[in-house]
Coordinates of C-alpha atoms and ligand atoms in Angstrom, one line a residue:
X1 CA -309.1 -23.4 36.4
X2 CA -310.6 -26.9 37.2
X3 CA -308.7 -29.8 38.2
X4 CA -309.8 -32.6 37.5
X5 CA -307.5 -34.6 39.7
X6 CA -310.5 -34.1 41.9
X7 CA -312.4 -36.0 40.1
X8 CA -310.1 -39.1 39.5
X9 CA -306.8 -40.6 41.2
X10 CA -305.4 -40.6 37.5
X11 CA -303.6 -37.7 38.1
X12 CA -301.6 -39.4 41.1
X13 CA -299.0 -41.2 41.9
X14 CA -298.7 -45.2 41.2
X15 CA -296.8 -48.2 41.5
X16 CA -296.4 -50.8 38.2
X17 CA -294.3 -53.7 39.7
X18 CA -291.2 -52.0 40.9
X19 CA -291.5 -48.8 38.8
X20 CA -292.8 -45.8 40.3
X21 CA -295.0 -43.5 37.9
X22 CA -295.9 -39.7 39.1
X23 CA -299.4 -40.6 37.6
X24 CA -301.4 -42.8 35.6
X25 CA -300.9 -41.7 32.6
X26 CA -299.1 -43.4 30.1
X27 CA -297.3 -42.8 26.7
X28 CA -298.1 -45.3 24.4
X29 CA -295.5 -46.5 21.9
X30 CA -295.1 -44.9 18.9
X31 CA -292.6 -45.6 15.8
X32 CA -292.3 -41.8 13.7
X33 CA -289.4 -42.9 11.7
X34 CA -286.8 -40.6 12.8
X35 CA -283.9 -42.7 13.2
X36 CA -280.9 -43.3 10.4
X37 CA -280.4 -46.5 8.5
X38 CA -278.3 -48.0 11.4
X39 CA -281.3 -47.8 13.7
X40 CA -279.2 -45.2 16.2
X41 CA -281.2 -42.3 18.0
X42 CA -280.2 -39.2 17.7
X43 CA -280.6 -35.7 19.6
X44 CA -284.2 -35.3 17.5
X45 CA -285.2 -38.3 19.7
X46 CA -283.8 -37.2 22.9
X47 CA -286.0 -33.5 22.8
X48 CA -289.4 -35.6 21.8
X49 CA -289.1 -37.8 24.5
X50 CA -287.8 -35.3 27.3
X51 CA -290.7 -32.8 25.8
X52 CA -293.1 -35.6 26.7
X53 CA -291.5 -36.8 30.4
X54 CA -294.6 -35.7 32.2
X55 CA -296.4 -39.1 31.4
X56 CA -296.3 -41.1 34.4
X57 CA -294.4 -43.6 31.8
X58 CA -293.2 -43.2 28.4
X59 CA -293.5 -46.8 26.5
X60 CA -290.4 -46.6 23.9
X61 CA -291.5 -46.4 20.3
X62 CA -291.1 -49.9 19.0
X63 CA -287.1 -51.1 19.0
X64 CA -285.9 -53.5 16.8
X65 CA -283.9 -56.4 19.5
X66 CA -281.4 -57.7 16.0
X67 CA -281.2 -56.7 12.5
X68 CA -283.2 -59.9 11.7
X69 CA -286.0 -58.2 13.6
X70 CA -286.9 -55.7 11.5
X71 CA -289.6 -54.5 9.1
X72 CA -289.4 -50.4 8.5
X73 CA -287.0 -48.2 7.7
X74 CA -285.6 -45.3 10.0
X75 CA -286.6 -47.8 13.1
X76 CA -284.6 -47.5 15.7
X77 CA -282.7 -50.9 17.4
X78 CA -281.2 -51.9 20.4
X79 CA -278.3 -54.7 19.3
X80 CA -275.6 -52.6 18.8
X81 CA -273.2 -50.9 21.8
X82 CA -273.4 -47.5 19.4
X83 CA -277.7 -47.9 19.7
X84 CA -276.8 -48.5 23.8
X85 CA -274.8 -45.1 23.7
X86 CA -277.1 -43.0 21.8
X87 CA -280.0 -44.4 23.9
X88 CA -278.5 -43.6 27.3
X89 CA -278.9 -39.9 26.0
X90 CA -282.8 -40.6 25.5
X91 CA -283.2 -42.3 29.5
X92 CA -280.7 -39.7 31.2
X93 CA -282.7 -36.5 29.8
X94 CA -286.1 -38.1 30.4
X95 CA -284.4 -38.9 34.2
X96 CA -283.3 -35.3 34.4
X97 CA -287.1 -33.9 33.7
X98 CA -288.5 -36.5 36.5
X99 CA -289.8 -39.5 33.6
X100 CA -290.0 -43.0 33.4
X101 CA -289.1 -44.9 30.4
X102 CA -288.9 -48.4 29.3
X103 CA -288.0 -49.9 26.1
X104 CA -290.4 -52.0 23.9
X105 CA -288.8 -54.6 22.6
X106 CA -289.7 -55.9 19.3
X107 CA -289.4 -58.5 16.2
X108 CA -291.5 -57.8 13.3
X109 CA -291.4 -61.6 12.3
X110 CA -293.0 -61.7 8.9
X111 CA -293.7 -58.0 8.8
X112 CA -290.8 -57.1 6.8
X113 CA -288.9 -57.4 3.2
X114 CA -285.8 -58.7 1.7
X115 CA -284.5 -55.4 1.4
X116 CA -284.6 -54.3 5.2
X117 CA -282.9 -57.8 5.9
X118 CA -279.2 -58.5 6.6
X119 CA -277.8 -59.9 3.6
X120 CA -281.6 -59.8 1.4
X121 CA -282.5 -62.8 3.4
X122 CA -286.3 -63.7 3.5
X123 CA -287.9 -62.5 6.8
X124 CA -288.6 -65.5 9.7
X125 CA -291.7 -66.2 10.5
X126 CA -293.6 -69.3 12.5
X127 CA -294.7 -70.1 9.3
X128 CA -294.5 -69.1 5.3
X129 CA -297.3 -67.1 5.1
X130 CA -297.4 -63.5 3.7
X131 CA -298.4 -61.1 5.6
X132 CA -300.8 -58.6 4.8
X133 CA -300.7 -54.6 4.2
X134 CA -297.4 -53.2 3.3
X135 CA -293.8 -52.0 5.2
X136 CA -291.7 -49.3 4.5
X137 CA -288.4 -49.7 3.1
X138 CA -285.8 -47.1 2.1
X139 CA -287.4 -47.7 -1.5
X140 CA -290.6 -46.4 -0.1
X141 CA -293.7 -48.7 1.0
X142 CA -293.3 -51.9 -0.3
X143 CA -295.7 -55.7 -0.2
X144 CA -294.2 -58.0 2.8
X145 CA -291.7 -60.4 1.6
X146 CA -292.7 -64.4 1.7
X147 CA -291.4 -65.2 5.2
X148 CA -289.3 -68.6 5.7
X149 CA -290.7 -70.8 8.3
X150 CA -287.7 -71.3 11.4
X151 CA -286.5 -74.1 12.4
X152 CA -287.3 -75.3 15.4
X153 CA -283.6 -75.1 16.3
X154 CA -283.6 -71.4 15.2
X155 CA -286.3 -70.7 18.3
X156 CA -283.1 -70.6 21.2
X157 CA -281.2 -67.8 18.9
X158 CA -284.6 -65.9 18.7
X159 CA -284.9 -66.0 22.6
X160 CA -281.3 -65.0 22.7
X161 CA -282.1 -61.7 20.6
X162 CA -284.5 -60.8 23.4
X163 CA -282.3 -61.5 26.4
X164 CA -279.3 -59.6 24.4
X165 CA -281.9 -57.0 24.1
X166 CA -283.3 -56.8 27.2
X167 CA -279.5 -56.5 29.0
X168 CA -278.6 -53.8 26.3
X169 CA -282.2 -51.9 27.3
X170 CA -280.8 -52.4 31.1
X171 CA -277.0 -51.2 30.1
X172 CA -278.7 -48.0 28.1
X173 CA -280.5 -47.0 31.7
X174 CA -283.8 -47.6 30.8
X175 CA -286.8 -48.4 34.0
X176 CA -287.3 -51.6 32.6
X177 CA -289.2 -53.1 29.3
X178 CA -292.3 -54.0 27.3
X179 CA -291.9 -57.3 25.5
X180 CA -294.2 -56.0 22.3
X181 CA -296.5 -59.4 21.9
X182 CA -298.9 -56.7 20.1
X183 CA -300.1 -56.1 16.2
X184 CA -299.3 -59.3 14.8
X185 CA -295.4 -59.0 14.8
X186 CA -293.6 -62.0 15.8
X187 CA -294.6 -63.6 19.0
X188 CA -298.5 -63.0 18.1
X189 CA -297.7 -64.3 14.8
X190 CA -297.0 -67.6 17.1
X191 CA -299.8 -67.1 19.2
X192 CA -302.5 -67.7 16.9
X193 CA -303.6 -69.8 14.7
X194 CA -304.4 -68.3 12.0
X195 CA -300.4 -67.5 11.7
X196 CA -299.1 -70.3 12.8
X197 CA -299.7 -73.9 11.5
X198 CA -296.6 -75.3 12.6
X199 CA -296.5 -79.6 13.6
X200 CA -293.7 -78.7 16.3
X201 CA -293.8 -78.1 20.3
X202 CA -294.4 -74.5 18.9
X203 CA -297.0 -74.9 17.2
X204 CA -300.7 -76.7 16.9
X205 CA -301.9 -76.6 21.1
X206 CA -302.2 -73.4 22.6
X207 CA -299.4 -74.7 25.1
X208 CA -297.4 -75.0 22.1
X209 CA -298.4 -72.1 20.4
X210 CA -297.9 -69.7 23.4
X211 CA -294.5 -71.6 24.4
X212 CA -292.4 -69.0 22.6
X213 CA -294.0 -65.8 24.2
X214 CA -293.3 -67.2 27.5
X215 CA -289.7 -68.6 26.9
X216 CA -289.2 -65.0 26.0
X217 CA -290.7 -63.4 29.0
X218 CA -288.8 -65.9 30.8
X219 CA -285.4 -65.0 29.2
X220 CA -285.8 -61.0 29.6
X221 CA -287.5 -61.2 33.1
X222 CA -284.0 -63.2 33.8
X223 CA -281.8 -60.2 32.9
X224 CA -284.5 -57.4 34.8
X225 CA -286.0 -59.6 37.4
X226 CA -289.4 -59.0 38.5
X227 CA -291.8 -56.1 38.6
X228 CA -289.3 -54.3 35.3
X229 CA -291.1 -56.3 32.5
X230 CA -294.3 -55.5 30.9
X231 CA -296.2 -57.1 27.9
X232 CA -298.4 -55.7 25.4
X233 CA -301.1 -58.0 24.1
X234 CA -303.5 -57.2 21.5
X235 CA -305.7 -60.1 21.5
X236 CA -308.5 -58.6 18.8
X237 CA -306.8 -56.6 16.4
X238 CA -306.5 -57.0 12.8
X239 CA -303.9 -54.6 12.5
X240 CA -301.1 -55.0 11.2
X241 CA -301.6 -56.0 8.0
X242 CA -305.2 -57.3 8.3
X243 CA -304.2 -60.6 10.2
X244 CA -306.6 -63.0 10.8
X245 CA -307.8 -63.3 14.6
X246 CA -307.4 -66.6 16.6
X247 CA -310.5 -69.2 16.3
X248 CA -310.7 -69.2 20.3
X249 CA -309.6 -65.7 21.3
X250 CA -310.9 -66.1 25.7
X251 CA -308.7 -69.4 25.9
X252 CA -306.1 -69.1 24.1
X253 CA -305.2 -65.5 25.5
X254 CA -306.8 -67.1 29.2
X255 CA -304.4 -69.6 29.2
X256 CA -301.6 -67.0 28.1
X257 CA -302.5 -64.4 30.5
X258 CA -302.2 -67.1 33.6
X259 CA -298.9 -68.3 32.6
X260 CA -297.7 -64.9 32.9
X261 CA -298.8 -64.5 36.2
X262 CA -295.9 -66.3 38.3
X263 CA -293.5 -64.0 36.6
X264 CA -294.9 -61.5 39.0
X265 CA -294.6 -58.9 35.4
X266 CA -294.6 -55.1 36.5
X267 CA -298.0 -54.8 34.2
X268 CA -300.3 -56.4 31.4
X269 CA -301.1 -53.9 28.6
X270 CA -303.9 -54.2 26.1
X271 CA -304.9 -52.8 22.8
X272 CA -308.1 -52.8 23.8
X273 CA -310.3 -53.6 20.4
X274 CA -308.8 -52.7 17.0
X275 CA -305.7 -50.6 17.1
X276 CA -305.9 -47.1 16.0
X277 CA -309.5 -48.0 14.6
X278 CA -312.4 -49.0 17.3
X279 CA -312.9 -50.4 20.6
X280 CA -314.8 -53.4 19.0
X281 CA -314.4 -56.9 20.1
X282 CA -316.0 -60.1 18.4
X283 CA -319.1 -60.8 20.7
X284 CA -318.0 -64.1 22.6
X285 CA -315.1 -62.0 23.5
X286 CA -314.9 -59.7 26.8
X287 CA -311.2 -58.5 26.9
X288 CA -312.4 -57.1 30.8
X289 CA -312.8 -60.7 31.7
X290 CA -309.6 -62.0 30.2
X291 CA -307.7 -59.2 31.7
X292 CA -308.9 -59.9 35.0
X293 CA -307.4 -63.7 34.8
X294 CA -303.7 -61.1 35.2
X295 CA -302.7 -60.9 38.7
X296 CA -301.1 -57.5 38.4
X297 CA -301.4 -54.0 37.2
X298 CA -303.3 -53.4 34.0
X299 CA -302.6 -50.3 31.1
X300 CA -305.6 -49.7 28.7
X301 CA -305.3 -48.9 25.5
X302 CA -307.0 -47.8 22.2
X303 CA -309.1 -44.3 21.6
X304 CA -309.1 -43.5 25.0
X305 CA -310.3 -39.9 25.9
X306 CA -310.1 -38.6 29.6
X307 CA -313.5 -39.4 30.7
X308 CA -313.5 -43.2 29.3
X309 CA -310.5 -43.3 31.3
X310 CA -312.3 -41.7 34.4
X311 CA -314.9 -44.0 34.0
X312 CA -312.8 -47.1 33.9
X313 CA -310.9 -46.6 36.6
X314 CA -313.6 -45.9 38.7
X315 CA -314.9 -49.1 38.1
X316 CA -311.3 -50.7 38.8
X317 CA -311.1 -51.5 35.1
X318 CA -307.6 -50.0 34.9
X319 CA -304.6 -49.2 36.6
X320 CA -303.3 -46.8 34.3
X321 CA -303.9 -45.3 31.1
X322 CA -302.5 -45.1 27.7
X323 CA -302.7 -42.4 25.1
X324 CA -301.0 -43.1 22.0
X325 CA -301.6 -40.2 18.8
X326 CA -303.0 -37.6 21.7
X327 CA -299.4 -37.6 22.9
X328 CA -298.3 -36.8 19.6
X329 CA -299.5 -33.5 19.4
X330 CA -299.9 -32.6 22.7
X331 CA -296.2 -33.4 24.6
X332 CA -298.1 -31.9 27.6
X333 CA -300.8 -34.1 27.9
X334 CA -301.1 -34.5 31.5
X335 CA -302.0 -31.0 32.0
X336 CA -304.1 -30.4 29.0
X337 CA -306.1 -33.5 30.9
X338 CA -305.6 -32.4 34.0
X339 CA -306.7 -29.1 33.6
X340 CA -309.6 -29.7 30.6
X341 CA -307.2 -27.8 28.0
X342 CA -308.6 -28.3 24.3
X343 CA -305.9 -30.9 22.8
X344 CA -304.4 -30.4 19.4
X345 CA -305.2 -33.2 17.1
X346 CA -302.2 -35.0 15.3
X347 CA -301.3 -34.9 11.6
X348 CA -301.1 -38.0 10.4
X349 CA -299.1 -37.1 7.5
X350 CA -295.9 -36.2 9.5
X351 CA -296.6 -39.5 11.9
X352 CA -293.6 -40.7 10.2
X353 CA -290.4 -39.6 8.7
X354 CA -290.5 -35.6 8.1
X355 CA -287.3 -35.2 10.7
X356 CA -288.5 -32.4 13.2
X357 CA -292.0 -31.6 11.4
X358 CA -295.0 -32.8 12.8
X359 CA -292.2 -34.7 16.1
X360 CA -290.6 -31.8 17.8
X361 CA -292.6 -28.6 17.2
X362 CA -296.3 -29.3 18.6
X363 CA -295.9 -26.5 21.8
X364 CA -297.1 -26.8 25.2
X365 CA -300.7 -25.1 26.0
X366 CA -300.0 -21.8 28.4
X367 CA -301.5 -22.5 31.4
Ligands
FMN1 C1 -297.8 -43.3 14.5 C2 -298.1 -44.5 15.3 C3 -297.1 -45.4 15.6 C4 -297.3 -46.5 16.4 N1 -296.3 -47.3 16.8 C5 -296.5 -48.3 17.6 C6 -295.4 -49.1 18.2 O1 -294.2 -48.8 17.9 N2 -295.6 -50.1 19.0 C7 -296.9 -50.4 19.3 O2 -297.1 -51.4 20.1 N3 -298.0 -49.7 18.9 C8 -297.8 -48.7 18.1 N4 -298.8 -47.9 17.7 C9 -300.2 -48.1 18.3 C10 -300.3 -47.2 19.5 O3 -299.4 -47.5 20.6 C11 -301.8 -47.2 20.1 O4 -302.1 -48.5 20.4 C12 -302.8 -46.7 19.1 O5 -302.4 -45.4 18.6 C13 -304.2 -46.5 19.8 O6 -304.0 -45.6 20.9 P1 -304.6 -44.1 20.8 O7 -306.1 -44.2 20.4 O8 -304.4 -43.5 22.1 O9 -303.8 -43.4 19.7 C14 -298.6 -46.8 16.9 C15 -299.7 -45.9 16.5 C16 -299.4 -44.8 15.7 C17 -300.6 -43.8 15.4

């Protein structure tokens, strides 16, 4: 059988920050709705993740840091000590089977409805502007609610929901987090304009536009320390919910990315175009050149296949890789690349919801 871990050092052993990976390959984070009402995981969740532990890293599907935070139903969250419980089950069985896993932290921001709020209260935003395509709510999918505008004395409880978060992540055993500054949830609904036309320190500059990002990363690489904190940035995307990009993508992500550099982060991941869709970026934009402004290890995201991968780290373009619907179907994906095994291609009509269909029954290939 060939190997290709001839070909590549993919299939070998690396070091993200402090965390240790038994290869390159990483499992990209991936919400599939299979968590109750009160956003606690359950033993579904602990067999998809331990039948997926062969990734060098498994990036947690998204986790909602408060109640405020979210925007879909059958999310899971990590706020409560009950979510801290049923999540040590998820890191000790993915420890048993020789994984990784850390926790991606996030806040929908404007990306949700009055229904999935504490109390029917209008989702917080940087700004009061709707946000495009739709969420899903125990009703089924519903329009996003008008967001209110916070306060700029609202900001410290928001940076408090990630530090609470980030200690919870720590207390539930996971290898550390990914702050989810991705899709045009909260903190990238800061970071651009085109989402955020606020007149306060958090808004109008890129300094003051990027403040809140960084007073997060600040706050959680407080609780983890270095080399334990990652951050996913999607700096062309559309998705979610067709969001406008920012008018000067190279600065204001360039100034970003080197402000994240003293905080010595374990890695920088990108959604490399736009997610789920194409690898495209607007043509004053080269995501290689802003992501070689970061100072430390670099994930790749978005339609990968094994030989882009290949290619791109053999021209030092990545560090690692990550594979987001391939991992899906194929809970041995390693191998299956490793070894040239044809992959099974996901159903995107069981991505979410549908309890064990389409989660836990995709089988390993016999090798
Ligand atoms: C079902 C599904 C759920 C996803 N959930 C998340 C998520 O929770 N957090 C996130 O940052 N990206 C999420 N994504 C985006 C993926 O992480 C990834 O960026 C995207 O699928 C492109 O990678 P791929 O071509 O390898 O699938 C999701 C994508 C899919 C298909």
């Amino acid at each position: 059988m060939a190997d290709n871990s001839t070909r590549t050092d993919l299939f070998s052993p690396v070091k993200l920050g402090k965390i240790e990976l038994a290869n390159r390959i990483v499992m990209a984070p991936l919400t599939r709705g299979r968590v109750n009402e009160e956003g606690v995981p359950n033993e579904l969740n602990v067999t998809y993740y331990v039948q997926r532990a062969s990734a060098g890293l498994i990036i947690s599907e998204a986790t909602n840091i408060s109640a405020q935070g979210r925007g879909y139903a059958m999310t899971p969250g990590i706020w409560t000590e009950r979510q801290v419980a049923e999540w040590r089950k998820v890191t000790d069985a993915v420890h048993a089977a020789g994984g990784k896993i850390v926790m991606q932290l996030w806040h929908v921001g404007r990306n949700s409805h009055v229904d999935l709020q504490p109390n029917g209260a209008s989702p917080v935003a940087p700004s009061a502007i709707k946000a495009g395509g739709n969420v899903y709510t125990a009703k089924g999918i519903q329009e996003p609610s008008i967001p209110r505008a916070l306060n700029t004395d609202e900001i410290l409880g928001i940076i408090e929901q990630y530090r609470h978060a980030a200690e919870y992540a720590k207390l539930a055993g996971f290898d550390g987090v990914e702050i989810h500054s991705a899709n045009n949830y909260l903190l990238e609904q800061f970071i651009r304009d085109s989402t955020n036309h606020r007149t306060d320190q958090y808004g109008g500059s890129i300094e003051n536009r990027v403040r809140l990002v960084l007073e997060v990363v600040e706050a959680v690489t407080g609780v983890w320390g270095s080399g334990r904190v990652g951050i996913r940035l999607s700096p062309v995307t559309t998705e979610v919910g067709n969001t406008p990009l920012d008018s000067n993508i190279m600065e204001t992500y360039g100034y970003l990315i080197q402000q994240l550099n003293p905080f010595k982060l374990a890695y920088l991941h990108f959604v490399e175009g736009t997610t789920g869709k194409d690898r495209i970026a607007p043509e004053n934009v080269d995501l290689d050149i802003l992501r070689s402004l970061f100072e430390g290890a670099y994930i790749g995201n978005n339609n990968y296949d094994l030989e882009m991968a290949i290619s791109r780290r053999s021209e030092s373009k990545i560090d690692a890789v990550a594979f987001g619907r391939p991992f899906i179907s194929n809970p041995d994906l390693v191998n299956r690349l490793r070894y040239s095994i044809e992959l099974t291609s996901t159903n995107s009509d069981t991505h979410y919801g549908h309890g064990e269909k389409g989660y836990i029954d995709w089988p390993n290939a016999n090798y």
